[in-house]
Each structure stands twice: as structure tokens, then as C-alpha cells.
mmCIF file of C-alpha atoms in Angstrom:
data_model
loop_
_atom_site.group_PDB
_atom_site.id
_atom_site.type_symbol
_atom_site.label_atom_id
_atom_site.label_comp_id
_atom_site.label_asym_id
_atom_site.label_seq_id
_atom_site.Cartn_x
_atom_site.Cartn_y
_atom_site.Cartn_z
ATOM 1 C CA MET A 249 91.735 25.217 145.574
ATOM 2 C CA ASN A 250 93.120 25.705 142.040
ATOM 3 C CA ASN A 251 95.287 28.596 140.868
ATOM 4 C CA THR A 252 92.432 30.232 138.925
ATOM 5 C CA THR A 253 90.281 30.358 142.051
ATOM 6 C CA LEU A 254 93.187 31.714 144.116
ATOM 7 C CA ASP A 255 93.951 34.396 141.481
ATOM 8 C CA THR A 256 90.302 35.514 141.435
ATOM 9 C CA ARG A 257 90.193 35.601 145.233
ATOM 10 C CA THR A 258 93.408 37.638 145.348
ATOM 11 C CA LYS A 259 91.929 40.114 142.849
ATOM 12 C CA TYR A 260 88.873 40.633 145.070
ATOM 13 C CA ILE A 261 91.060 41.087 148.152
ATOM 14 C CA ARG A 262 93.155 43.746 146.405
ATOM 15 C CA ARG A 263 90.081 45.629 145.232
ATOM 16 C CA ALA A 264 88.599 45.579 148.714
ATOM 17 C CA GLY A 265 91.916 46.736 150.166
ATOM 18 C CA LEU A 266 92.227 49.680 147.773
ATOM 19 C CA ILE A 267 88.657 50.830 148.374
ATOM 20 C CA ALA A 268 89.116 50.567 152.139
ATOM 21 C CA LEU A 269 92.487 52.330 151.996
ATOM 22 C CA PHE A 270 91.350 55.453 150.140
ATOM 23 C CA GLY A 271 87.907 55.606 151.726
ATOM 24 C CA ASN A 272 89.097 55.249 155.312
ATOM 25 C CA SER A 273 92.065 57.570 154.753
ATOM 26 C CA ALA A 274 89.721 60.368 153.721
ATOM 27 C CA ILE A 275 87.308 59.706 156.595
ATOM 28 C CA ALA A 276 90.064 59.393 159.217
ATOM 29 C CA LEU A 277 91.832 62.568 158.089
ATOM 30 C CA GLU A 278 88.612 64.553 158.116
ATOM 31 C CA LYS A 279 87.622 63.381 161.616
ATOM 32 C CA ILE A 280 91.034 63.753 163.243
ATOM 33 C CA ILE A 281 91.664 67.282 161.907
ATOM 34 C CA ILE A 282 88.230 68.559 162.932
ATOM 35 C CA ALA A 283 88.417 66.712 166.280
ATOM 36 C CA ILE A 284 91.734 68.401 167.112
ATOM 37 C CA PHE A 285 90.430 71.881 166.298
ATOM 38 C CA GLY A 286 87.056 71.188 167.918
ATOM 39 C CA LYS A 287 88.677 69.420 170.893
ATOM 40 C CA SER A 288 86.245 66.509 170.744
ATOM 41 C CA MET A 289 87.496 63.285 172.346
ATOM 42 C CA ALA A 290 84.614 61.253 170.921
ATOM 43 C CA LEU A 291 85.262 62.360 167.336
ATOM 44 C CA LEU A 292 89.009 61.877 167.827
ATOM 45 C CA GLY A 293 88.362 58.326 169.011
ATOM 46 C CA ASP A 294 86.178 57.704 165.979
ATOM 47 C CA GLY A 295 89.047 59.018 163.841
ATOM 48 C CA MET A 296 91.476 56.655 165.579
ATOM 49 C CA ASP A 297 89.160 53.767 164.759
ATOM 50 C CA SER A 298 89.142 54.807 161.089
ATOM 51 C CA SER A 299 92.947 55.081 161.192
ATOM 52 C CA GLY A 300 92.999 51.464 162.326
ATOM 53 C CA ASP A 301 90.899 50.631 159.258
ATOM 54 C CA VAL A 302 93.537 52.339 157.096
ATOM 55 C CA LEU A 303 96.156 50.074 158.646
ATOM 56 C CA ILE A 304 93.965 47.040 157.966
ATOM 57 C CA ALA A 305 93.654 48.111 154.322
ATOM 58 C CA LEU A 306 97.431 48.492 153.944
ATOM 59 C CA VAL A 307 98.059 45.081 155.477
ATOM 60 C CA THR A 308 95.359 43.599 153.223
ATOM 61 C CA LEU A 309 97.181 44.829 150.115
ATOM 62 C CA VAL A 310 100.497 43.385 151.342
ATOM 63 C CA ILE A 311 98.850 40.083 152.280
ATOM 64 C CA SER A 312 97.186 39.779 148.858
ATOM 65 C CA ARG A 313 100.676 39.583 147.329
ATOM 66 C CA ILE A 314 101.937 37.027 149.834
ATOM 67 C CA ILE A 315 99.005 34.604 149.558
ATOM 68 C CA SER A 316 99.209 34.659 145.748
ATOM 69 C CA LYS A 317 102.636 33.006 145.872
ATOM 70 C CA PRO A 318 102.588 29.336 144.787
ATOM 71 C CA GLU A 319 103.421 26.418 147.074
ATOM 72 C CA ASP A 320 107.106 25.582 147.545
ATOM 73 C CA ASN A 321 109.270 23.105 149.468
ATOM 74 C CA GLU A 322 109.149 25.197 152.649
ATOM 75 C CA HIS A 323 105.415 25.963 152.326
ATOM 76 C CA PRO A 324 103.677 22.871 150.891
ATOM 77 C CA TRP A 325 100.255 24.254 151.927
ATOM 78 C CA GLY A 326 100.971 27.584 150.262
ATOM 79 C CA HIS A 327 101.144 31.002 151.929
ATOM 80 C CA ARG A 328 97.494 31.470 152.881
ATOM 81 C CA ARG A 329 98.174 31.444 156.610
ATOM 82 C CA ALA A 330 99.884 34.839 156.210
ATOM 83 C CA GLU A 331 96.359 36.257 156.079
ATOM 84 C CA THR A 332 95.487 34.576 159.376
ATOM 85 C CA VAL A 333 98.632 35.813 161.124
ATOM 86 C CA ALA A 334 98.058 39.369 159.845
ATOM 87 C CA THR A 335 94.459 39.331 161.079
ATOM 88 C CA MET A 336 95.663 38.201 164.511
ATOM 89 C CA ILE A 337 98.182 41.069 164.691
ATOM 90 C CA LEU A 338 95.527 43.567 163.612
ATOM 91 C CA SER A 339 93.188 42.370 166.369
ATOM 92 C CA LEU A 340 95.884 43.252 168.909
ATOM 93 C CA VAL A 341 96.361 46.696 167.329
ATOM 94 C CA ILE A 342 92.599 47.311 167.470
ATOM 95 C CA PHE A 343 92.547 46.186 171.119
ATOM 96 C CA TYR A 344 95.378 48.596 172.007
ATOM 97 C CA CYS A 345 93.670 51.563 170.301
ATOM 98 C CA GLY A 346 90.427 50.898 172.175
ATOM 99 C CA ALA A 347 92.189 50.597 175.535
ATOM 100 C CA GLN A 348 94.236 53.761 174.942
ATOM 101 C CA LEU A 349 91.167 55.796 174.001
ATOM 102 C CA SER A 350 89.130 54.605 177.007
ATOM 103 C CA VAL A 351 91.944 55.382 179.458
ATOM 104 C CA THR A 352 92.591 58.836 177.942
ATOM 105 C CA ALA A 353 88.895 59.772 177.999
ATOM 106 C CA ALA A 354 88.524 58.561 181.586
ATOM 107 C CA GLY A 355 91.539 60.680 182.538
ATOM 108 C CA ARG A 356 89.901 63.786 181.057
ATOM 109 C CA ILE A 357 86.781 63.162 183.125
ATOM 110 C CA LEU A 358 88.805 62.738 186.317
ATOM 111 C CA ARG A 359 90.745 65.947 185.592
ATOM 112 C CA ARG A 360 87.539 67.753 184.527
ATOM 113 C CA ASP A 361 89.280 68.594 181.264
ATOM 114 C CA TYR A 362 86.188 68.745 179.076
ATOM 115 C CA GLU A 363 84.840 72.309 179.279
ATOM 116 C CA VAL A 364 84.567 72.725 175.475
ATOM 117 C CA GLU A 365 81.386 73.457 173.519
ATOM 118 C CA ILE A 366 80.746 71.072 170.618
ATOM 119 C CA SER A 367 80.710 72.988 167.305
ATOM 120 C CA ILE A 368 78.405 72.529 164.329
ATOM 121 C CA LEU A 369 81.480 71.634 162.232
ATOM 122 C CA THR A 370 82.273 68.747 164.571
ATOM 123 C CA ILE A 371 78.724 67.417 164.221
ATOM 124 C CA ALA A 372 78.897 67.801 160.415
ATOM 125 C CA ALA A 373 82.136 65.795 160.345
ATOM 126 C CA SER A 374 80.408 63.031 162.274
ATOM 127 C CA ILE A 375 77.490 62.970 159.806
ATOM 128 C CA ILE A 376 79.936 62.646 156.887
ATOM 129 C CA SER A 377 81.667 59.808 158.751
ATOM 130 C CA VAL A 378 78.442 57.823 159.161
ATOM 131 C CA SER A 379 77.594 58.208 155.455
ATOM 132 C CA GLY A 380 81.084 57.197 154.346
ATOM 133 C CA LYS A 381 81.156 54.155 156.621
ATOM 134 C CA ILE A 382 77.847 52.890 155.226
ATOM 135 C CA ILE A 383 79.243 52.985 151.673
ATOM 136 C CA LEU A 384 82.511 51.295 152.697
ATOM 137 C CA ALA A 385 80.707 48.595 154.691
ATOM 138 C CA LEU A 386 78.610 47.694 151.634
ATOM 139 C CA PHE A 387 81.741 47.338 149.468
ATOM 140 C CA GLN A 388 83.625 45.276 152.087
ATOM 141 C CA THR A 389 80.653 42.958 152.677
ATOM 142 C CA TYR A 390 80.349 42.356 148.930
ATOM 143 C CA TYR A 391 84.035 41.515 148.478
ATOM 144 C CA ALA A 392 84.137 39.413 151.663
ATOM 145 C CA ARG A 393 81.355 37.268 150.219
ATOM 146 C CA LYS A 394 83.062 37.006 146.832
ATOM 147 C CA SER A 395 86.548 36.209 148.194
ATOM 148 C CA GLY A 396 85.830 34.281 151.408
ATOM 149 C CA SER A 397 88.750 36.189 152.964
ATOM 150 C CA SER A 398 88.980 36.241 156.770
ATOM 151 C CA ILE A 399 90.704 39.627 156.829
ATOM 152 C CA ILE A 400 88.098 41.209 154.498
ATOM 153 C CA ARG A 401 85.282 39.566 156.457
ATOM 154 C CA ALA A 402 86.755 40.901 159.711
ATOM 155 C CA ASN A 403 87.042 44.340 158.146
ATOM 156 C CA ALA A 404 83.449 44.191 156.887
ATOM 157 C CA GLU A 405 82.175 43.279 160.348
ATOM 158 C CA ASN A 406 84.368 45.987 161.841
ATOM 159 C CA MET A 407 82.871 48.574 159.482
ATOM 160 C CA LYS A 408 79.316 47.481 160.257
ATOM 161 C CA GLY A 409 80.162 48.108 163.880
ATOM 162 C CA ASP A 410 81.729 51.431 162.870
ATOM 163 C CA ILE A 411 78.373 52.568 161.505
ATOM 164 C CA LEU A 412 76.776 52.058 164.918
ATOM 165 C CA LEU A 413 79.869 53.504 166.545
ATOM 166 C CA SER A 414 79.864 56.690 164.462
ATOM 167 C CA THR A 415 76.108 57.016 164.924
ATOM 168 C CA GLY A 416 76.615 56.795 168.683
ATOM 169 C CA VAL A 417 79.348 59.438 168.518
ATOM 170 C CA LEU A 418 77.022 61.685 166.494
ATOM 171 C CA ALA A 419 74.248 61.235 169.049
ATOM 172 C CA GLY A 420 76.678 62.066 171.874
ATOM 173 C CA LEU A 421 77.919 65.205 170.129
ATOM 174 C CA VAL A 422 74.385 66.427 169.423
ATOM 175 C CA ALA A 423 73.313 65.685 173.005
ATOM 176 C CA SER A 424 76.366 67.484 174.367
ATOM 177 C CA ARG A 425 75.660 70.612 172.296
ATOM 178 C CA LEU A 426 71.906 70.685 172.981
ATOM 179 C CA SER A 427 72.198 69.968 176.711
ATOM 180 C CA GLY A 428 75.208 72.183 177.349
ATOM 181 C CA LEU A 429 76.942 69.263 179.118
ATOM 182 C CA PRO A 430 80.440 68.864 177.577
ATOM 183 C CA ILE A 431 81.125 65.871 179.839
ATOM 184 C CA LEU A 432 78.990 63.837 177.431
ATOM 185 C CA ASP A 433 81.835 64.034 174.887
ATOM 186 C CA PRO A 434 84.469 62.093 176.924
ATOM 187 C CA ILE A 435 81.716 59.724 178.102
ATOM 188 C CA ALA A 436 80.932 58.995 174.461
ATOM 189 C CA ALA A 437 84.682 58.536 173.868
ATOM 190 C CA ILE A 438 84.833 55.877 176.594
ATOM 191 C CA ILE A 439 81.916 54.042 174.967
ATOM 192 C CA VAL A 440 83.721 54.247 171.607
ATOM 193 C CA GLY A 441 86.883 52.861 173.197
ATOM 194 C CA LEU A 442 85.022 49.940 174.768
ATOM 195 C CA TRP A 443 83.377 49.190 171.414
ATOM 196 C CA ILE A 444 86.790 49.091 169.727
ATOM 197 C CA LEU A 445 88.041 46.795 172.517
ATOM 198 C CA LYS A 446 85.123 44.438 171.930
ATOM 199 C CA ASN A 447 85.844 44.226 168.206
ATOM 200 C CA GLY A 448 89.514 43.486 168.854
ATOM 201 C CA ILE A 449 88.674 40.667 171.272
ATOM 202 C CA LYS A 450 86.051 39.201 168.902
ATOM 203 C CA ILE A 451 88.464 39.089 165.943
ATOM 204 C CA PHE A 452 91.239 37.668 168.166
ATOM 205 C CA LEU A 453 89.073 34.784 169.406
ATOM 206 C CA GLU A 454 87.903 33.878 165.897
ATOM 207 C CA ILE A 455 91.406 33.887 164.414
ATOM 208 C CA ASN A 456 92.890 32.103 167.420
ATOM 209 C CA MET A 457 90.499 29.210 166.745
ATOM 210 C CA GLU A 458 91.922 28.913 163.229
ATOM 211 C CA LEU A 459 95.565 29.158 164.348
ATOM 212 C CA MET A 460 94.896 26.366 166.862
ATOM 213 C CA ASP A 461 93.490 24.237 164.001
ATOM 214 C CA GLY A 462 90.048 24.410 165.589
ATOM 215 C CA ASN A 463 86.739 24.408 163.743
ATOM 216 C CA THR A 464 83.350 25.274 165.226
ATOM 217 C CA ASP A 465 81.423 24.779 161.971
ATOM 218 C CA LYS A 466 79.944 21.278 162.273
ATOM 219 C CA SER A 467 77.969 21.624 159.025
ATOM 220 C CA ILE A 468 81.110 20.990 156.968
ATOM 221 C CA TYR A 469 81.505 17.581 158.641
ATOM 222 C CA LYS A 470 77.973 16.614 157.632
ATOM 223 C CA LYS A 471 78.715 17.559 154.025
ATOM 224 C CA ILE A 472 81.880 15.421 154.095
ATOM 225 C CA PHE A 473 80.154 12.364 155.580
ATOM 226 C CA ASP A 474 77.163 12.646 153.224
ATOM 227 C CA ALA A 475 79.483 12.928 150.224
ATOM 228 C CA ALA A 476 81.518 9.878 151.308
ATOM 229 C CA LYS A 477 78.394 7.767 151.940
ATOM 230 C CA SER A 478 77.090 8.577 148.455
ATOM 231 C CA VAL A 479 79.906 6.486 146.921
ATOM 232 C CA PRO A 480 79.036 2.761 146.539
ATOM 233 C CA GLY A 481 81.315 0.510 148.588
ATOM 234 C CA VAL A 482 82.065 3.078 151.310
ATOM 235 C CA VAL A 483 81.223 1.931 154.836
ATOM 236 C CA ASN A 484 81.498 3.758 158.171
ATOM 237 C CA PRO A 485 83.184 7.049 157.290
ATOM 238 C CA HIS A 486 84.739 8.291 160.536
ATOM 239 C CA LYS A 487 87.678 10.070 162.184
ATOM 240 C CA ALA A 488 87.117 13.205 160.107
ATOM 241 C CA ARG A 489 89.309 16.198 160.888
ATOM 242 C CA VAL A 490 88.980 19.605 159.300
ATOM 243 C CA ARG A 491 91.301 22.550 159.741
ATOM 244 C CA LYS A 492 91.026 25.940 158.111
ATOM 245 C CA ILE A 493 93.843 27.579 156.144
ATOM 246 C CA ALA A 494 92.512 31.114 155.528
ATOM 247 C CA SER A 495 89.592 30.495 153.131
ATOM 248 C CA ALA A 496 90.542 26.875 152.327
ATOM 249 C CA TYR A 497 90.114 23.593 154.234
ATOM 250 C CA ASP A 498 92.487 20.702 154.878
ATOM 251 C CA VAL A 499 90.571 17.440 155.456
ATOM 252 C CA ASP A 500 91.445 14.006 156.879
ATOM 253 C CA LEU A 501 88.956 11.131 156.593
ATOM 254 C CA ASP A 502 88.911 7.389 157.314
ATOM 255 C CA PHE A 503 86.381 4.908 155.926
ATOM 256 C CA GLU A 504 86.046 1.136 155.516
ATOM 257 C CA VAL A 505 85.673 -1.084 152.466
ATOM 258 C CA SER A 506 85.229 -4.800 151.910
ATOM 259 C CA PRO A 507 88.401 -6.736 152.885
ATOM 260 C CA ASP A 508 88.042 -8.701 149.628
ATOM 261 C CA MET A 509 88.528 -5.569 147.581
ATOM 262 C CA SER A 510 91.788 -5.134 145.630
ATOM 263 C CA VAL A 511 94.141 -2.240 146.285
ATOM 264 C CA TYR A 512 93.254 -0.825 142.878
ATOM 265 C CA GLU A 513 89.512 -0.956 143.603
ATOM 266 C CA ALA A 514 90.015 0.679 147.011
ATOM 267 C CA HIS A 515 92.080 3.396 145.379
ATOM 268 C CA GLU A 516 89.380 4.041 142.772
ATOM 269 C CA ILE A 517 86.773 4.391 145.532
ATOM 270 C CA SER A 518 89.050 6.835 147.340
ATOM 271 C CA GLU A 519 89.288 8.925 144.176
ATOM 272 C CA GLN A 520 85.490 8.958 143.880
ATOM 273 C CA VAL A 521 85.117 9.949 147.533
ATOM 274 C CA GLU A 522 87.549 12.835 147.091
ATOM 275 C CA ALA A 523 85.694 14.025 143.979
ATOM 276 C CA GLU A 524 82.330 13.960 145.785
ATOM 277 C CA ILE A 525 83.709 15.800 148.817
ATOM 278 C CA ARG A 526 85.206 18.507 146.603
ATOM 279 C CA LYS A 527 81.804 18.934 144.941
ATOM 280 C CA ALA A 528 80.160 19.339 148.339
ATOM 281 C CA VAL A 529 82.885 21.641 149.723
ATOM 282 C CA PRO A 530 84.577 23.520 146.819
ATOM 283 C CA GLU A 531 86.871 25.447 149.206
ATOM 284 C CA ILE A 532 88.889 22.321 150.060
ATOM 285 C CA TYR A 533 92.628 22.606 149.439
ATOM 286 C CA ASP A 534 93.728 19.053 150.253
ATOM 287 C CA ILE A 535 92.151 15.741 151.362
ATOM 288 C CA GLN A 536 93.949 12.873 153.079
ATOM 289 C CA ILE A 537 92.002 9.584 152.955
ATOM 290 C CA HIS A 538 92.789 6.418 154.910
ATOM 291 C CA VAL A 539 91.073 3.214 153.732
ATOM 292 C CA GLU A 540 90.534 0.371 156.232
ATOM 293 C CA PRO A 541 89.201 -3.166 155.833
ATOM 294 C CA LEU A 542 85.616 -3.554 157.067
ATOM 295 C CA GLY A 543 85.366 -4.035 160.845
ATOM 296 C CA SER A 544 89.005 -3.179 161.585
ATOM 297 C CA ASP A 545 88.218 0.149 163.230
ATOM 298 C CA SER A 546 86.460 -1.459 166.199
ATOM 299 C CA HIS A 547 89.554 -3.564 167.015
ATOM 300 C CA GLN A 548 92.207 -0.858 166.743
ATOM 301 C CA PRO A 549 93.339 1.516 169.507
ATOM 302 C CA LYS A 550 92.047 5.056 169.084
ATOM 303 C CA GLU A 551 95.074 7.158 168.142
ATOM 304 C CA GLY A 552 94.346 10.780 167.389
ATOM 305 C CA TYR A 553 91.028 12.570 167.422
ATOM 306 C CA GLY A 554 88.402 12.872 164.730
ATOM 307 C CA LEU A 555 84.636 13.199 164.483
ATOM 308 C CA SER A 556 82.177 10.486 163.470
ATOM 309 C CA PRO A 557 78.669 11.049 162.039
ATOM 310 C CA ASN A 558 77.050 10.486 165.457
ATOM 311 C CA GLU A 559 79.137 13.317 166.937
ATOM 312 C CA ILE A 560 77.809 16.144 164.763
#
């Protein structure tokens, strides 16, 4: 990934972060203030979720500065993994907020501390929240697609869930007011808390796969093998390994060539293979290629793991 691409990606991440920061700050402040005066646990929980989005936006802006730093002796792969680490931390924060809300709401039900009528103002605040979240989700989805950022993508998915979440809160508030059953408010709060928990776990599992150098996307392997096979002289591409570094990929690949080929010719083929792979997968940061004489792979002990074409 060249510096121009990284600079453009960083610009998109910053824009998305600023939009999310100001948008979610306004929504969170509006919901929390009205929830406190209206004594609505469900709306307060929705406000807590939006406050978490404000935190995500702040971290996004900080991360955009870190990942834009060039490679150095201590960080030869650059600073992109800062985005991954930050997303992991945010997943834990989201998980904690969801657990805290669910426990607090359950406590109110057990203590029967919910005898409060839901006001029209509380319902209006919830309607504004749904509208605002729809607009923010559209912006975050757009910039996630443009930047390929894991933290923006996670935020976009989180906001899509927030739309359903806020809609559910609105439905609970309306039902509570119309039915005269205030217990529906803390019940809705528990549902909100469980939803937040689910999002935290989902983001954690996805980012944990990346931190463990895992990759569940088998389509990228097919692109790599097809690109390698398109180069004349390449035989049996195998032992491919792909790990993700934020939005970029680090690739290892072995293939065989004729044992009569000179070192120079083998090197030229390797250069062609790398060029073809980068065409097929533009997000690649680095490629390590190991060239073997034809037939040698079947006689060598298998050291290390890697996929072959018949394994995808």
C-alpha cells in the first residue's frame, strides 16, 4: 500500500471520525438529559450507547494520526495495527456498557423502582435519535467503504444496529405510555443492554481473529493462486499465508520453477508474480515469495502451515 493510498485512507477516516463525533455528541446529550428528567431507563441506555459512539469517534481521530506515521526501524510494517488494538479496546468498553445497563435495569425491576409515566418529550427525544442515527449510519457506511477501515466499518455496523436499537426503545416507550405499564421501560432497557453486549462480543471476535493473524476470507487465496498461475513458468503455487494488518494484507507464497532456470530468470518470474498478485489484490502491503525447483516440495518436510489451491 503506497503513501498516497494511505494518505487518502487517513483522510476518509478523519472525516468519518469528525462526523461521528459531533453527530453522536448531540444525540447522546439530548437523550441523556431528557432521560434523566423523564426517568426513562430505556432512553438513558440508548444515550449510553451513543456516548460509546462518541468515544469511538474520539479514538478514531487519534488513530488516524498514528496510522499515518511512516514505517521505521521499530515498526517495519508501519503503525496500522494501532487501529486493530483500538478497536479491540472499544469492543471491551461496549461490552461493559451493555452489561452495566442490563444489570441496572434488572435491579430496578426487582426493586419495583419503575413507577414513572413516560412523557411525550421522552418519546420525541427517541424519534430524533432514530432520525439522527439513520443519517450517521449512511455517512459511516460510505466512509467505511471508501477507506476499508476496520474501526469505521465496526462503527458503521454498530450504528446500523443502533437504528434498530433506538427504534425498539421508541416502541417500548410508546407501549409503556399507551398501556400504562411503566415496567415496560426497564424491560426495554434490558433488551438494549443485551443488544449492546452482542455488538461488543461481535466486534471482539472479528478483531481477535486479526490479532491472532487469522483470516476467514478464502476468496483472497483464490485471487493469489490465480494471479500466480497466470505467469508463464510458474508451477504448483502453494503454502500461501495471508494475515491482515488493519486494511492491508501481508502475503507469503511458495511456487516451483524449472530446475534448469537461472537465478536471474527465477527472480524475474517472482517479480511478475508479485505484480500480478498486487493487481488482483490492491490492498496488499508486502509479499514474500519463495521459489523452489520443480518437484522439490514433495520431498521436503512440511515446516509451517500454508494453504494450497485444493484447500480453498
